[in-house]
C-alpha cells in the first residue's frame, strides 16, 4: 500500500431539516394516519351526499396523500452526511436508520464553491443542479465540478466550519494539482 493511498478525515457533519410545525416523528405518523382515515371518510361523505361513486374521490385523495407523503419524506425525514477528507468530499443520504452514498467529488476536480444566490446573477452556469441540501436553494452552497469531462453542479448546506475546511482543502488540492 502506497503512502498516498491513505485519506485523512478532515470533517464530518450531518445536515438535517429544521423541524417546523410537527416536531416529533410520532406526531407526524399520527397526522398521516388521520389524513388516510380522513380521506376515506371524505370519499364516503361525497358518495352519500352527492351520489359520486366512492372510487373517484378516493383515487384523487389517495394521490394527494401519496404526494404529501413523498413531500414529507423528501423534505422532512431525509438528512445528508457530508464527509471531507484531504482528497475528496462525499455526501450520503440518510433516511431513518439507513444511509446511501450519493456523491463523491475529488477536491482537485472542483471548479467553484460559492453561495447559490451569488451564482444566480452570473450567466456562466446553465445546466442541471443536483440538490443535496436541506436548506432553501437561495441559502444553499453551490459546488461546480468536473466528472469525466462533464461539468456538474451540486447544492449542499454545510455549516460555516465545514465550508471553511472545504475551501481550505480545495485550495490545497488545486495547488497540489498545479505542482504535479
Protein backbone atom coordinates (compact mmCIF):
# COMPACT_ATOMS: atom_id res chain seq x y z
CA UNK A 1 0.00 0.00 0.00
CA UNK A 2 1.41 3.35 -1.04
CA UNK A 3 1.55 6.25 1.40
CA UNK A 4 -0.61 8.36 -0.92
CA UNK A 5 -3.49 5.86 -0.78
CA UNK A 6 -4.39 6.88 2.77
CA UNK A 7 -7.04 9.55 3.15
CA UNK A 8 -7.25 11.66 6.29
CA UNK A 9 -10.65 12.60 7.66
CA UNK A 10 -10.88 16.37 8.00
CA UNK A 11 -14.51 16.95 8.93
CA UNK A 12 -17.86 15.16 9.03
CA UNK A 13 -21.29 16.57 9.78
CA UNK A 14 -24.95 15.75 9.35
CA UNK A 15 -27.36 18.26 7.81
CA UNK A 16 -30.94 17.66 8.93
CA UNK A 17 -34.05 19.61 8.00
CA UNK A 18 -35.21 22.03 10.67
CA UNK A 19 -38.36 20.74 12.39
CA UNK A 20 -41.25 23.02 11.60
CA UNK A 21 -44.89 22.57 12.67
CA UNK A 22 -44.77 18.90 13.66
CA UNK A 23 -41.62 18.34 15.70
CA UNK A 24 -41.79 14.63 16.58
CA UNK A 25 -41.86 11.66 14.23
CA UNK A 26 -44.61 10.03 16.32
CA UNK A 27 -46.88 13.06 15.86
CA UNK A 28 -46.08 13.03 12.14
CA UNK A 29 -47.15 9.37 11.96
CA UNK A 30 -50.44 10.17 13.72
CA UNK A 31 -51.13 13.08 11.35
CA UNK A 32 -50.52 10.89 8.29
CA UNK A 33 -52.77 8.17 9.73
CA UNK A 34 -55.52 10.72 10.38
CA UNK A 35 -55.16 12.01 6.82
CA UNK A 36 -55.62 8.47 5.45
CA UNK A 37 -58.72 7.88 7.58
CA UNK A 38 -59.98 11.37 6.73
CA UNK A 39 -59.65 10.72 3.00
CA UNK A 40 -61.75 7.54 3.34
CA UNK A 41 -64.37 9.44 5.36
CA UNK A 42 -64.41 12.28 2.83
CA UNK A 43 -64.93 9.86 -0.06
CA UNK A 44 -67.77 8.17 1.83
CA UNK A 45 -69.39 11.54 2.58
CA UNK A 46 -69.17 12.57 -1.07
CA UNK A 47 -70.84 9.33 -2.13
CA UNK A 48 -73.62 9.70 0.41
CA UNK A 49 -74.38 13.39 -0.11
CA UNK A 50 -73.60 13.98 -3.79
CA UNK A 51 -74.05 10.45 -5.17
CA UNK A 52 -70.49 10.47 -6.55
CA UNK A 53 -69.07 6.95 -6.75
CA UNK A 54 -66.60 6.49 -3.91
CA UNK A 55 -63.78 5.28 -6.19
CA UNK A 56 -63.21 8.63 -7.92
CA UNK A 57 -62.67 10.83 -4.86
CA UNK A 58 -60.72 8.06 -3.13
CA UNK A 59 -58.27 7.83 -6.03
CA UNK A 60 -57.81 11.61 -6.02
CA UNK A 61 -57.47 11.80 -2.25
CA UNK A 62 -55.03 8.87 -2.15
CA UNK A 63 -52.95 10.52 -4.88
CA UNK A 64 -52.93 13.72 -2.82
CA UNK A 65 -51.96 11.73 0.28
CA UNK A 66 -49.19 9.98 -1.67
CA UNK A 67 -47.86 13.36 -2.83
CA UNK A 68 -47.93 14.70 0.73
CA UNK A 69 -46.14 11.58 1.97
CA UNK A 70 -43.41 11.97 -0.67
CA UNK A 71 -43.00 15.64 0.20
CA UNK A 72 -42.70 14.85 3.91
CA UNK A 73 -40.26 12.03 3.21
CA UNK A 74 -38.08 14.18 0.97
CA UNK A 75 -38.10 17.46 2.88
CA UNK A 76 -38.79 16.40 6.48
CA UNK A 77 -37.25 12.96 7.02
CA UNK A 78 -34.20 13.00 4.71
CA UNK A 79 -30.86 14.19 6.06
CA UNK A 80 -27.39 14.30 4.49
CA UNK A 81 -23.97 13.42 5.89
CA UNK A 82 -21.12 15.48 4.48
CA UNK A 83 -17.64 13.95 4.82
CA UNK A 84 -14.50 15.87 3.92
CA UNK A 85 -11.15 14.12 3.60
CA UNK A 86 -7.87 15.52 2.37
CA UNK A 87 -8.69 14.38 -1.20
CA UNK A 88 -12.47 14.02 -1.53
CA UNK A 89 -15.84 15.39 -0.47
CA UNK A 90 -18.60 12.79 -0.12
CA UNK A 91 -22.32 13.01 0.53
CA UNK A 92 -24.51 10.26 1.96
CA UNK A 93 -28.31 10.39 2.08
CA UNK A 94 -29.67 9.36 5.49
CA UNK A 95 -33.22 8.05 5.89
CA UNK A 96 -34.04 6.76 9.35
CA UNK A 97 -31.50 4.07 10.22
CA UNK A 98 -30.24 3.54 6.67
CA UNK A 99 -27.86 5.54 4.54
CA UNK A 100 -26.91 5.58 0.88
CA UNK A 101 -23.86 7.05 -0.84
CA UNK A 102 -24.94 9.86 -3.16
CA UNK A 103 -21.91 11.80 -4.37
CA UNK A 104 -18.12 11.56 -4.27
CA UNK A 105 -16.18 14.53 -5.57
CA UNK A 106 -12.40 14.70 -5.78
CA UNK A 107 -11.29 18.05 -4.42
CA UNK A 108 -8.95 18.55 -7.36
CA UNK A 109 -11.96 18.37 -9.72
CA UNK A 110 -13.89 21.21 -8.02
CA UNK A 111 -14.12 24.34 -10.15
CA UNK A 112 -16.03 26.69 -7.85
CA UNK A 113 -17.59 26.84 -4.38
CA UNK A 114 -19.97 29.73 -3.72
CA UNK A 115 -23.40 30.64 -2.45
CA UNK A 116 -26.21 29.72 -4.82
CA UNK A 117 -27.72 33.22 -4.59
CA UNK A 118 -24.45 34.82 -5.71
CA UNK A 119 -24.23 32.43 -8.67
CA UNK A 120 -27.72 33.35 -9.89
CA UNK A 121 -26.51 36.76 -11.05
CA UNK A 122 -23.92 35.25 -13.36
CA UNK A 123 -24.99 33.52 -16.54
CA UNK A 124 -21.90 31.28 -16.56
CA UNK A 125 -23.76 28.24 -15.28
CA UNK A 126 -26.59 26.72 -17.23
CA UNK A 127 -27.48 23.12 -16.51
CA UNK A 128 -28.99 20.69 -14.08
CA UNK A 129 -28.20 21.06 -10.39
CA UNK A 130 -28.32 18.10 -8.04
CA UNK A 131 -29.90 19.13 -4.76
CA UNK A 132 -28.23 17.60 -1.68
CA UNK A 133 -29.25 20.42 0.63
CA UNK A 134 -31.79 20.71 3.43
CA UNK A 135 -31.99 24.48 3.07
CA UNK A 136 -33.90 26.53 0.50
CA UNK A 137 -31.95 26.99 -2.74
CA UNK A 138 -31.14 30.64 -2.14
CA UNK A 139 -29.46 29.77 1.20
CA UNK A 140 -27.52 26.76 -0.11
CA UNK A 141 -23.94 26.50 -1.32
CA UNK A 142 -23.22 25.59 -4.94
CA UNK A 143 -20.29 23.38 -5.91
CA UNK A 144 -19.33 23.23 -9.58
CA UNK A 145 -17.04 20.34 -10.50
CA UNK A 146 -15.86 18.12 -13.34
CA UNK A 147 -16.63 14.43 -13.51
CA UNK A 148 -15.35 12.56 -16.54
CA UNK A 149 -15.03 15.74 -18.59
CA UNK A 150 -18.61 16.78 -17.84
CA UNK A 151 -19.29 19.87 -15.76
CA UNK A 152 -21.81 19.27 -12.96
CA UNK A 153 -23.30 21.29 -10.13
CA UNK A 154 -24.37 20.33 -6.64
CA UNK A 155 -26.25 22.16 -3.89
CA UNK A 156 -25.23 21.50 -0.30
CA UNK A 157 -26.00 23.02 3.10
CA UNK A 158 -22.77 22.88 5.14
CA UNK A 159 -22.05 24.72 8.37
CA UNK A 160 -19.63 27.65 8.29
CA UNK A 161 -16.88 25.48 9.82
CA UNK A 162 -17.26 22.77 7.17
CA UNK A 163 -17.40 25.37 4.39
CA UNK A 164 -14.14 26.92 5.61
CA UNK A 165 -12.49 23.50 5.77
CA UNK A 166 -13.81 22.62 2.30
CA UNK A 167 -12.43 25.83 0.80
CA UNK A 168 -9.08 25.31 2.52
CA UNK A 169 -8.74 21.68 1.38
CA UNK A 170 -9.90 22.61 -2.12
CA UNK A 171 -7.19 25.29 -2.40
CA UNK A 172 -4.56 22.79 -1.20
CA UNK A 173 -5.77 20.20 -3.76
CA UNK A 174 -5.67 22.78 -6.57
CA UNK A 175 -2.12 23.84 -5.64
CA UNK A 176 -1.01 20.21 -5.47
CA UNK A 177 -2.55 19.53 -8.89
CA UNK A 178 -0.80 22.57 -10.40
CA UNK A 179 2.56 21.50 -8.94
CA UNK A 180 2.36 18.00 -10.49
